[in-house]
Short mmCIF file of C-alpha atoms and ligand atoms in Angstrom, two decimals:
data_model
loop_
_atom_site.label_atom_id
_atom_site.label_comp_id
_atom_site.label_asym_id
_atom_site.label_seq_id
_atom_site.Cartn_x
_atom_site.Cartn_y
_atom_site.Cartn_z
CA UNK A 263 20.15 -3.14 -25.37
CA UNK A 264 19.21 -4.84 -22.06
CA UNK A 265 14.89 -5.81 -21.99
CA UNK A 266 14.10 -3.45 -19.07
CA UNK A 267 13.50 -5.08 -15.96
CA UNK A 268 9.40 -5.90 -14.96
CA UNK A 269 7.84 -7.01 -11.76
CA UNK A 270 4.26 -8.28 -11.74
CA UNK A 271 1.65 -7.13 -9.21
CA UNK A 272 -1.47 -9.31 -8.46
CA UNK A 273 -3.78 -7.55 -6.71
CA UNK A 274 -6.78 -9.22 -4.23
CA UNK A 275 -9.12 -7.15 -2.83
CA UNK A 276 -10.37 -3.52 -4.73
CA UNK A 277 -12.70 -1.72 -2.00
CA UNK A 278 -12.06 1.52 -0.03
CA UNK A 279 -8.26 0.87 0.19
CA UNK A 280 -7.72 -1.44 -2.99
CA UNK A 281 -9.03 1.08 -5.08
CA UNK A 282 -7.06 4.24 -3.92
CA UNK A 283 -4.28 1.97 -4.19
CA UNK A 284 -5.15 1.47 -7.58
CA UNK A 285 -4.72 5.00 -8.34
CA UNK A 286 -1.42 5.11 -6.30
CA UNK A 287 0.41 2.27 -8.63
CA UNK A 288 -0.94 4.12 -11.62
CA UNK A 289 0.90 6.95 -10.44
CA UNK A 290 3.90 5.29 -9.25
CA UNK A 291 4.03 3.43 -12.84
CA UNK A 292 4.40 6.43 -14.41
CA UNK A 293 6.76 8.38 -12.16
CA UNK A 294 9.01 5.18 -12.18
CA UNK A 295 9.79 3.74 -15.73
CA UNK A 296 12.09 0.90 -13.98
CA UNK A 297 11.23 -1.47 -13.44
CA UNK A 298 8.22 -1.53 -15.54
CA UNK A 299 5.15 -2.53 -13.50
CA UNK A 300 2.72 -4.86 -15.01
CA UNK A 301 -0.84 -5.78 -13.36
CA UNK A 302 -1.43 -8.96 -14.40
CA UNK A 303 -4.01 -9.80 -11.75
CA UNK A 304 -6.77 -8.16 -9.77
CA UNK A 305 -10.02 -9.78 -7.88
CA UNK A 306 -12.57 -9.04 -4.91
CA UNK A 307 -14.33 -11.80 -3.86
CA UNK A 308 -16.24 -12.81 -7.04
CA UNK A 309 -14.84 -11.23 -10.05
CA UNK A 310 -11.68 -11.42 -11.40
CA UNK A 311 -9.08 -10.24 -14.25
CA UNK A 312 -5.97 -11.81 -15.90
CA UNK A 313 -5.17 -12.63 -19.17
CA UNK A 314 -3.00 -16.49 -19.82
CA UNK A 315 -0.57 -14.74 -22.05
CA UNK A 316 -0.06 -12.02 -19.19
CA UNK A 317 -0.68 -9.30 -20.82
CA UNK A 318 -1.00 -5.93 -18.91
CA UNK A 319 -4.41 -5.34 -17.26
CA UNK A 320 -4.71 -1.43 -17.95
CA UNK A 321 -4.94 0.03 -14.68
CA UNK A 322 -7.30 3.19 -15.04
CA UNK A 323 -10.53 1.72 -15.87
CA UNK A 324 -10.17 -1.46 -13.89
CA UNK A 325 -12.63 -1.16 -11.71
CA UNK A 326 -15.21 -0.59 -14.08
CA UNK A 327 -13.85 -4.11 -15.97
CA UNK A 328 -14.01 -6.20 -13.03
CA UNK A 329 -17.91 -5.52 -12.45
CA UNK A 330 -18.39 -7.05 -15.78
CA UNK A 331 -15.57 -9.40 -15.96
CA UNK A 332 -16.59 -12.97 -16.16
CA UNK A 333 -13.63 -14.85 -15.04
CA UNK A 334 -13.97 -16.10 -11.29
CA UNK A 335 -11.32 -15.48 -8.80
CA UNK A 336 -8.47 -18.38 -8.61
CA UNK A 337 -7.95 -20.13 -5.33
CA UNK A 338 -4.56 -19.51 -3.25
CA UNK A 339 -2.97 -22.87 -5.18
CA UNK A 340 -4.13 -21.84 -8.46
CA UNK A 341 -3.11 -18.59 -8.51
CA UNK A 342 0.51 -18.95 -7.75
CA UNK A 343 0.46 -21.76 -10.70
CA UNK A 344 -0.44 -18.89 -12.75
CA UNK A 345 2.00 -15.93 -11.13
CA UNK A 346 5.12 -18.49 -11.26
CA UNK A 347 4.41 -19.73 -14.87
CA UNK A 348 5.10 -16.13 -15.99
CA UNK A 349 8.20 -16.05 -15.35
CA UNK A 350 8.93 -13.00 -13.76
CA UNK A 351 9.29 -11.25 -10.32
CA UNK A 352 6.09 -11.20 -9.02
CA UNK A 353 4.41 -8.85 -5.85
CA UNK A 354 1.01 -9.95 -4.35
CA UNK A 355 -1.24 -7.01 -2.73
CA UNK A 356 -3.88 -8.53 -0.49
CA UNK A 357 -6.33 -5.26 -0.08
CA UNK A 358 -8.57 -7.84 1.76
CA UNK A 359 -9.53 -8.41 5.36
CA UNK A 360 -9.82 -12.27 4.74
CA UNK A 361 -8.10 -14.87 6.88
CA UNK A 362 -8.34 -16.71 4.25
CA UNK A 363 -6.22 -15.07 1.82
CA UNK A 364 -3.79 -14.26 5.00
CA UNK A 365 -3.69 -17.64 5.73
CA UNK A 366 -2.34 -18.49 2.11
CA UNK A 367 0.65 -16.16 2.90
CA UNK A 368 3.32 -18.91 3.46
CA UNK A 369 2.44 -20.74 0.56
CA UNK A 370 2.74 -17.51 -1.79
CA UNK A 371 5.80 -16.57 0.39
CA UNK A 372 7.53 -19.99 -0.38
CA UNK A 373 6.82 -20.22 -4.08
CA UNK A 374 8.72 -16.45 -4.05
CA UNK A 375 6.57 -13.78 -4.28
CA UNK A 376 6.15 -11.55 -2.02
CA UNK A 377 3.20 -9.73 -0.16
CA UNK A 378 2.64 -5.72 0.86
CA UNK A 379 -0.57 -5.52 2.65
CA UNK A 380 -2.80 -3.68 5.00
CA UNK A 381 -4.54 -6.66 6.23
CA UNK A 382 -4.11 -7.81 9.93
CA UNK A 383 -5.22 -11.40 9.69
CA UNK A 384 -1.97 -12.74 9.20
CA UNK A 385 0.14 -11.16 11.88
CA UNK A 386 -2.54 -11.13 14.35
CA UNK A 387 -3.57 -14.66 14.09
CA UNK A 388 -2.00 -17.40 15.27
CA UNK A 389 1.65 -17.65 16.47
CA UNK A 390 2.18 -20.94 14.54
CA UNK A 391 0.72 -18.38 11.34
CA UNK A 392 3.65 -15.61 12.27
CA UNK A 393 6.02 -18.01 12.77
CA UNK A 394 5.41 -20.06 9.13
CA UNK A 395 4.74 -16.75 7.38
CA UNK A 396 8.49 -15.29 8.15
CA UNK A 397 10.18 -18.90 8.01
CA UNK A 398 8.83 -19.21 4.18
CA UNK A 399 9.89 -15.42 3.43
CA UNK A 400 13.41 -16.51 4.97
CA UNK A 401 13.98 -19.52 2.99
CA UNK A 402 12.69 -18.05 -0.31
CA UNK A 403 13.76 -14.73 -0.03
CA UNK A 404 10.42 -13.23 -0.69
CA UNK A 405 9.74 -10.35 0.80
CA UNK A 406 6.83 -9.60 3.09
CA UNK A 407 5.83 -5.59 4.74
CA UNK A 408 2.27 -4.83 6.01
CA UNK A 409 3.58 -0.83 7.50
CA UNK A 410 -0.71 -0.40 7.14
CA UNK A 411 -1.63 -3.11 9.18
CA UNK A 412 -0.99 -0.80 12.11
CA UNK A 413 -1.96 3.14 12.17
CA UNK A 414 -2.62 2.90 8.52
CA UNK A 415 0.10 4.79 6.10
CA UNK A 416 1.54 6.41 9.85
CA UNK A 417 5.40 4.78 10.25
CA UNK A 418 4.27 2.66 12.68
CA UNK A 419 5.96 -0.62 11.86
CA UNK A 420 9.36 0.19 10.70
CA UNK A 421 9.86 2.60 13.62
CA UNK A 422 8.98 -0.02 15.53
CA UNK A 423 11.67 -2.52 13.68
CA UNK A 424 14.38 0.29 13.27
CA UNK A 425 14.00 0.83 17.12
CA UNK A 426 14.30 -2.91 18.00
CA UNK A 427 17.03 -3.54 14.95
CA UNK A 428 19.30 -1.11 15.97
CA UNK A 429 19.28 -2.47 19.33
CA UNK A 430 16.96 -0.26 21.23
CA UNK A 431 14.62 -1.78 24.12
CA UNK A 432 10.82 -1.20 24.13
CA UNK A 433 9.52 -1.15 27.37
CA UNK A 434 5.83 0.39 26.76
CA UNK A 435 3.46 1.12 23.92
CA UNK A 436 0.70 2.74 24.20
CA UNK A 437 -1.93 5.54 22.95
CA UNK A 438 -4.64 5.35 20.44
CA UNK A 439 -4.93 2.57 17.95
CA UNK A 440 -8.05 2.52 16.15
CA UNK A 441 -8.97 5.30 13.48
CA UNK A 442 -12.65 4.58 14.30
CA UNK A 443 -12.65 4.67 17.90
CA UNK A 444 -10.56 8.04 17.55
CA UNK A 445 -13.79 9.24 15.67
CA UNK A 446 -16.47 8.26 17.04
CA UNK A 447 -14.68 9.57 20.71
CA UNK A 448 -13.81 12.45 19.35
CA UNK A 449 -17.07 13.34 17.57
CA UNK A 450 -19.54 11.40 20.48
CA UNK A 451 -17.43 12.87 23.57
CA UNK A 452 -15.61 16.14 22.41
CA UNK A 453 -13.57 18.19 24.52
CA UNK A 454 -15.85 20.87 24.20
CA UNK A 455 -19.46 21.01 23.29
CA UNK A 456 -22.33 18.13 23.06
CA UNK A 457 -21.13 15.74 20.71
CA UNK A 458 -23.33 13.69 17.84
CA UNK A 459 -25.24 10.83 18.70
CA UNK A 460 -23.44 7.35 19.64
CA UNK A 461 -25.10 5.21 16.50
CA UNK A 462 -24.90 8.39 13.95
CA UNK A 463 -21.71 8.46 13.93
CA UNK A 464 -20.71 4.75 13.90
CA UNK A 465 -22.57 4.79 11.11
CA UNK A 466 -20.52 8.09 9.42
CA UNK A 467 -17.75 6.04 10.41
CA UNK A 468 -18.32 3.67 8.14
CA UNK A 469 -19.25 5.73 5.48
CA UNK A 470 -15.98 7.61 5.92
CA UNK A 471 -14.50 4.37 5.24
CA UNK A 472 -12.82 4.10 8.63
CA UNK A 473 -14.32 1.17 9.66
CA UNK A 474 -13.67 -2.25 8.70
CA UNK A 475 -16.02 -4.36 6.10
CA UNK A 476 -17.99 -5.25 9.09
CA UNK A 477 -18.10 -2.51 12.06
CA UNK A 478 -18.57 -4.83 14.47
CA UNK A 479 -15.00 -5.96 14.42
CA UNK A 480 -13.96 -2.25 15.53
CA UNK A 481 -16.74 -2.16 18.30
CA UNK A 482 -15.95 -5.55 20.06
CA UNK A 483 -12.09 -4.12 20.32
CA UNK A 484 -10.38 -6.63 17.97
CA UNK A 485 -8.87 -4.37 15.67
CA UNK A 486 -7.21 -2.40 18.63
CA UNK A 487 -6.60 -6.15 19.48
CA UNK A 488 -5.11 -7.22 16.69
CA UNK A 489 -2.94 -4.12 16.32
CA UNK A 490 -1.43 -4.64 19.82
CA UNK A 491 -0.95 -8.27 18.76
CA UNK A 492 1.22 -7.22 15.50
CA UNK A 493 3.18 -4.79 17.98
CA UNK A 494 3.85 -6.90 20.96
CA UNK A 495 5.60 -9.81 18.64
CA UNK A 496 7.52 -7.30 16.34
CA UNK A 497 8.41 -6.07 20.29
CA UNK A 498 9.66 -9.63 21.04
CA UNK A 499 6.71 -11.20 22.87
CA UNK A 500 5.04 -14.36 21.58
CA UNK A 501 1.32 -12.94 22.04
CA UNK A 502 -0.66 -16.31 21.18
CA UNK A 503 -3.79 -14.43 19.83
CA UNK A 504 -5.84 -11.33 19.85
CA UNK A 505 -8.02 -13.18 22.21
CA UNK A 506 -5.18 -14.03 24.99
CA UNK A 507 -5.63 -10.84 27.07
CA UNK A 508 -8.15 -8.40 28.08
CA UNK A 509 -10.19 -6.50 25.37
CA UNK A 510 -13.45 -4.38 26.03
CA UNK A 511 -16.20 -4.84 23.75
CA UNK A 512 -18.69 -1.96 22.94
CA UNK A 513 -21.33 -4.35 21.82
CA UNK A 514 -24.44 -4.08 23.25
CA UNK A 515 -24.63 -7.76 25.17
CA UNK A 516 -28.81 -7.79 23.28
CA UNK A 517 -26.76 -6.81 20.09
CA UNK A 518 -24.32 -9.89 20.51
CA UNK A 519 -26.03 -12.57 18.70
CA UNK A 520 -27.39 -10.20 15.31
CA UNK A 521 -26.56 -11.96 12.55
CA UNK A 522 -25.16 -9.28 10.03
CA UNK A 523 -23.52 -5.98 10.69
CA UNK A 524 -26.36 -4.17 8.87
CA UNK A 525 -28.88 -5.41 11.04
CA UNK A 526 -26.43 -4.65 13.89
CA UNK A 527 -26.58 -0.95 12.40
CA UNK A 528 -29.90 -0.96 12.09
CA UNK A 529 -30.58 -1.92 15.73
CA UNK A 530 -27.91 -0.13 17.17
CA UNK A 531 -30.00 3.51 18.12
CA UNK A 532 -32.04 2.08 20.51
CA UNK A 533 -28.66 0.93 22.59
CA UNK A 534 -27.30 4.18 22.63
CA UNK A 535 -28.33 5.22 26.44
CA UNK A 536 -25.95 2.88 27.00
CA UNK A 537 -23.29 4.96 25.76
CA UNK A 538 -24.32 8.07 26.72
CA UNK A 539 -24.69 6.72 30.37
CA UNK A 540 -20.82 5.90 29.99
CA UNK A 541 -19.89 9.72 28.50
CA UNK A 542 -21.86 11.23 31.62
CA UNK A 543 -19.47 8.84 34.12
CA UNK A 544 -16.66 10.45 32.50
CA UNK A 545 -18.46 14.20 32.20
CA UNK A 546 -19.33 13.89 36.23
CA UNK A 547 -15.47 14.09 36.79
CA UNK A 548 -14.53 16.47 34.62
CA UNK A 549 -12.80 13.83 31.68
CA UNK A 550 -13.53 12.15 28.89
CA UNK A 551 -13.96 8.90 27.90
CA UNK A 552 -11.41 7.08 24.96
CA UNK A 553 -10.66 4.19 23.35
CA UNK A 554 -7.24 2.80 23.86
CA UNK A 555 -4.43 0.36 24.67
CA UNK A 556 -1.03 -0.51 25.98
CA UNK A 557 1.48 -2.91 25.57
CA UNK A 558 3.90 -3.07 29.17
CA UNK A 559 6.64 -5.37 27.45
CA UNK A 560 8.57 -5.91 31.01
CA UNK A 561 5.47 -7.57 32.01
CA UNK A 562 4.21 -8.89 29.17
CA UNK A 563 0.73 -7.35 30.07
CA UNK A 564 -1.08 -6.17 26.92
CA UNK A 565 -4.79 -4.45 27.32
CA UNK A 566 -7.49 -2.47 25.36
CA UNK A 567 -10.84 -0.73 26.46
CA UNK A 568 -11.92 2.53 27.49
CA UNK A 569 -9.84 5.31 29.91
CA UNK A 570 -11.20 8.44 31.37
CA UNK A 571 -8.51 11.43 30.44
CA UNK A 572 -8.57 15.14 31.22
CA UNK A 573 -9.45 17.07 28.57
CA UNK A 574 -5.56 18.79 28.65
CA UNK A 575 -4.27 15.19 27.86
CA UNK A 576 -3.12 14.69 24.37
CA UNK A 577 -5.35 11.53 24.09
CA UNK A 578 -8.50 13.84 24.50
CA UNK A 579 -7.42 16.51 22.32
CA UNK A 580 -7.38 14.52 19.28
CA UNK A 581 -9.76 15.32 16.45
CA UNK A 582 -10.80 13.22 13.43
CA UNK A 583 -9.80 9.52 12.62
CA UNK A 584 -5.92 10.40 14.48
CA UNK A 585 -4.38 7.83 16.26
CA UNK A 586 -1.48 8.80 18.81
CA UNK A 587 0.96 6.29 19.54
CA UNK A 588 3.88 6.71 22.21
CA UNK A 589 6.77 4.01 22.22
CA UNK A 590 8.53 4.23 25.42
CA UNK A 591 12.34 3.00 25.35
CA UNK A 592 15.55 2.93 27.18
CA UNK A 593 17.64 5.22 24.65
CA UNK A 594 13.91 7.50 24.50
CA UNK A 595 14.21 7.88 28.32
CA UNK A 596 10.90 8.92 29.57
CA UNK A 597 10.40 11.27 26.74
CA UNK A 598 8.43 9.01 24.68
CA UNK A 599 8.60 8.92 20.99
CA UNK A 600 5.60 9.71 19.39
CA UNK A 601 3.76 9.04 16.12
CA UNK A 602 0.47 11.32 15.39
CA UNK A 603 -1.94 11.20 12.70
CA UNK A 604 -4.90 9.64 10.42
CA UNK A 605 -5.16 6.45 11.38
CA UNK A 606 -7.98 5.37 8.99
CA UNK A 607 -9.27 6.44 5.65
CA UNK A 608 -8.48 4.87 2.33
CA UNK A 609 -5.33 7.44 0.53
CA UNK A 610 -3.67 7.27 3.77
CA UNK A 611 -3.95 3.48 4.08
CA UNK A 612 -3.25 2.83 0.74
CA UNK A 613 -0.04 5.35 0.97
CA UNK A 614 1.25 2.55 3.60
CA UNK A 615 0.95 -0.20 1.20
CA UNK A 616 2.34 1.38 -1.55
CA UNK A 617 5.44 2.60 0.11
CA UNK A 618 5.96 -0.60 1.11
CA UNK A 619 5.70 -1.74 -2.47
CA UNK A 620 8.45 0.69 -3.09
CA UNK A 621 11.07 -1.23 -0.90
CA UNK A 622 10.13 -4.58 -1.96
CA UNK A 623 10.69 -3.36 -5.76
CA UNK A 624 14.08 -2.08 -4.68
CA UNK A 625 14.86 -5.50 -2.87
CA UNK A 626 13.82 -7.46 -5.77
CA UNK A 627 14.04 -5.78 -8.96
N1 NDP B 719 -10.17 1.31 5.66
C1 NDP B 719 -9.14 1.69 6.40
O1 NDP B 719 -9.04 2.84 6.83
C2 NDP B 719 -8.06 0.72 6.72
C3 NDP B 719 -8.13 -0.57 6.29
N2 NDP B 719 -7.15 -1.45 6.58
C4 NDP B 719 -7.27 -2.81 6.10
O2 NDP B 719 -7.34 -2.77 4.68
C5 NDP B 719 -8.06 -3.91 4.21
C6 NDP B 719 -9.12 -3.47 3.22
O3 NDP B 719 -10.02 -2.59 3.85
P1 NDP B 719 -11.17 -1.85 3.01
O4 NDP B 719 -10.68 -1.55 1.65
O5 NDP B 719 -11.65 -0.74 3.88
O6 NDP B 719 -12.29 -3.01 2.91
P2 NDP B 719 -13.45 -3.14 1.81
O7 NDP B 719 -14.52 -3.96 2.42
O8 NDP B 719 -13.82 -1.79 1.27
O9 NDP B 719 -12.77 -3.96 0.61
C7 NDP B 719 -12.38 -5.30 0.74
C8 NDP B 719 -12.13 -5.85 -0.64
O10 NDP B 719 -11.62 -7.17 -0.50
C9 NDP B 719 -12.39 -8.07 -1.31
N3 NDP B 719 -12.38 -9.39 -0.69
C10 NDP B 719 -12.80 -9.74 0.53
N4 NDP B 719 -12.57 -11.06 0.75
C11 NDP B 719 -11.98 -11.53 -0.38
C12 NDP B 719 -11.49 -12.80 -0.78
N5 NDP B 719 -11.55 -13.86 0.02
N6 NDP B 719 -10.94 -12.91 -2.02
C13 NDP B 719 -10.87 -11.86 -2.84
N7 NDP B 719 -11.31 -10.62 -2.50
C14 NDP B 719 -11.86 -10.47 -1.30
C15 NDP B 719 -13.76 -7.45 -1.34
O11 NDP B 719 -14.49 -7.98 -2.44
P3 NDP B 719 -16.10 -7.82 -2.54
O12 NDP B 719 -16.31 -6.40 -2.90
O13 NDP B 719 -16.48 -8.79 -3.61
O14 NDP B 719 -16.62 -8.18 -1.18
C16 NDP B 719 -13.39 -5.98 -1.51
O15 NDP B 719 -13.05 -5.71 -2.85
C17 NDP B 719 -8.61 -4.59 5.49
O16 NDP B 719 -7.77 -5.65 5.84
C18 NDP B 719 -8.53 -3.49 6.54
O17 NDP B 719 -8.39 -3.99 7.86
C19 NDP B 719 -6.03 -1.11 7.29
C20 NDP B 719 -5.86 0.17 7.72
C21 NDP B 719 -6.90 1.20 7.52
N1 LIG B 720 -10.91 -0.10 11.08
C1 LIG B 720 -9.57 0.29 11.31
C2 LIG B 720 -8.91 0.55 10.00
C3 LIG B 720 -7.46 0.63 10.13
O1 LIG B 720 -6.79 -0.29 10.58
C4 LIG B 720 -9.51 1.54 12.15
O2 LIG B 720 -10.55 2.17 12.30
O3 LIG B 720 -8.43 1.88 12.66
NA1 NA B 721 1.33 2.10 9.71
#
């Protein structure tokens, strides 16, 4: 009888998202006997797990194993040493926000194994980075999806690439982005009634596990940045950076310089007038204020920062950690389509980047 086909999975990263992702491939291991999945490495930033004979790393009490563990994580180069020498198909989940690890992509790509991630860093850095990471996936066949770098498990991505492979033209793309802006809007500025306090609920944000590592990099508009980035080039325009067109930050200017993002939490209360001054502008006309951006493809003008909407407008009415996102097209007409739903949150991320470990197995296994 034939030795039933296996495909690796290293794993980096095992916070908010890694971990419900850990309960994910358990699941999927056991609703899917072929081909057999095998961790055979996991890591955060200090600790790691993996045996030299490559045996399986039991998935349920993994987290509790890499708080004790006393092997140190291996560096991009060694790593792949040890994922090639095993001999089999290999799949590398970066549950990380590092630029580091993103910036190892082409290398892993190259050597064959391929990458489902939720990390931005990669396809929001540099052009040169986009450019090398697809090349490598090209000429090794590797496989590379990252669906929850953009509106977390929400089909962003591949409606994106099904409109533009099949020979549609995007025009516009635009809406609501960010699962913590769409909070902290919706909870700071509702529709109707008062709304919580600006800081509070950054900080519930974060606790919700909407926010990235460091909140900061939601407040100064990157992430909305970086989205639009990842968008606009799967649209067809080389977008140099995150940094190459407008982006509003919400960071207190006195707030600019704090050196960590708890002390930037910590500090943050005593900034909110500044807020609420913005929420009254808005109030005054009878809107409210949101978080949001837009990609005009024609004219390659891509922007993010704060709108005043009615409160009819779809963009006001939406409640939790949604994002709304409305791709405008010549075969759409001007009836966009539209993608709704929880933007942020760990399950739902995690649900990107395992469906997206689902196609690569059935590319590669
Ligand atoms: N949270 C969400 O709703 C969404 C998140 N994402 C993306 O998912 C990714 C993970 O987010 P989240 O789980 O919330 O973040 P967390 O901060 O909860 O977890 C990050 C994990 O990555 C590990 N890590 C960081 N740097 C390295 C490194 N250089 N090498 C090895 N491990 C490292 C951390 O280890 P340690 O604990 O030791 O620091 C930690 O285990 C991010 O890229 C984020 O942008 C995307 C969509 C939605
Ligand atoms: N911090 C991000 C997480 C998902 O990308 C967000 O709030 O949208
Ligand atoms: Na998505």
């Amino acid at each position: 009888m034939a030795a039933a086909k296996q495909v690796n999975i290293a794993i980096i990263g095992a916070g908010g998202v890694g971990k419900c992702f850990l309960g994910q491939l358990e699941t999927l291991a056991q609703r899917r006997p072929s081909p057999k999945l095998v961790l055979t490495y996991i890591s955060t930033s200090k600790k790691a797990i993996y045996n030299s004979d490559y045996a399986a790393i039991a998935i349920n009490d993994v987290s509790s194993k890499l708080a004790s563990s006393s092997q140190a994580p291996l560096a991009p180069p060694k790593l792949i040493e040890y994922l090639k020498s095993s001999g089999s198909k290999t799949v590398l989940v970066d549950n990380t926000s590092s630029q580091d690890v993103a910036d190892a992509y082409p290398l892993f790509l190259g050597n064959g194994i391929s990458i489902v991630t939720p990390n931005k860093k990669a396809f929001s850095g540099s052009y040169e980075l986009w450019q090398e990471i697809f090349s490598a996936a090209e000429q090794s066949g590797a496989k590379v999806y990252h669906e929850s770098s953009v509106g977390a498990g929400l089909p962003v991505i591949s409606t994106l690439n099904d409109l533009v492979n099949t020979g549609d033209e995007v025009t516009k793309i635009e809406g609501v982005f960010s699962g913590t802006m769409s909070f902290l809007f919706n909870s700071f500025a509702p529709t109707s009634g008062k709304g919580g306090q600006w800081s509070a609920e950054v900080r519930k944000a974060k606790e919700l596990g909407y926010t990235e590592p460091d909140p900061r990099d939601d407040l100064n508009g990157l992430d909305v940045a970086r989205k639009l980035t990842i968008l606009a080039r799967l649209a067809g325009l080389e977008v140099e950076s995150p940094t190459s067109f407008p982006v509003q930050s919400l960071i207190p200017k006195e707030l600019e310089s704090v050196a960590t993002g708890d002390e930037f939490l910590e500090k943050l209360p005593a900034f909110d007038s500044q807020m609420e001054e913005t929420k009254a502008a808005a109030e005054k006309e009878g809107k409210v204020v949101r978080f949001v951006g837009s990609i005009d493809v024609a004219s390659k003008q891509v922007k993010v920062g704060l709108e005043k909407f009615d409160l009819s407008h779809p963009i006001a009415a939406l409640k939790g950690s949604d994002n709304i996102i409305s791709f405008y097209t010549k075969r759409y007409g001007s009836n966009p389509l539209i993608i709704q739903g929880a933007g942020a949150g760990g399950e739902v991320t995690a649900m990107g980047v395992t469906s997206d470990l689902i196609k690569v197995l059935s590319q590669v296994a």
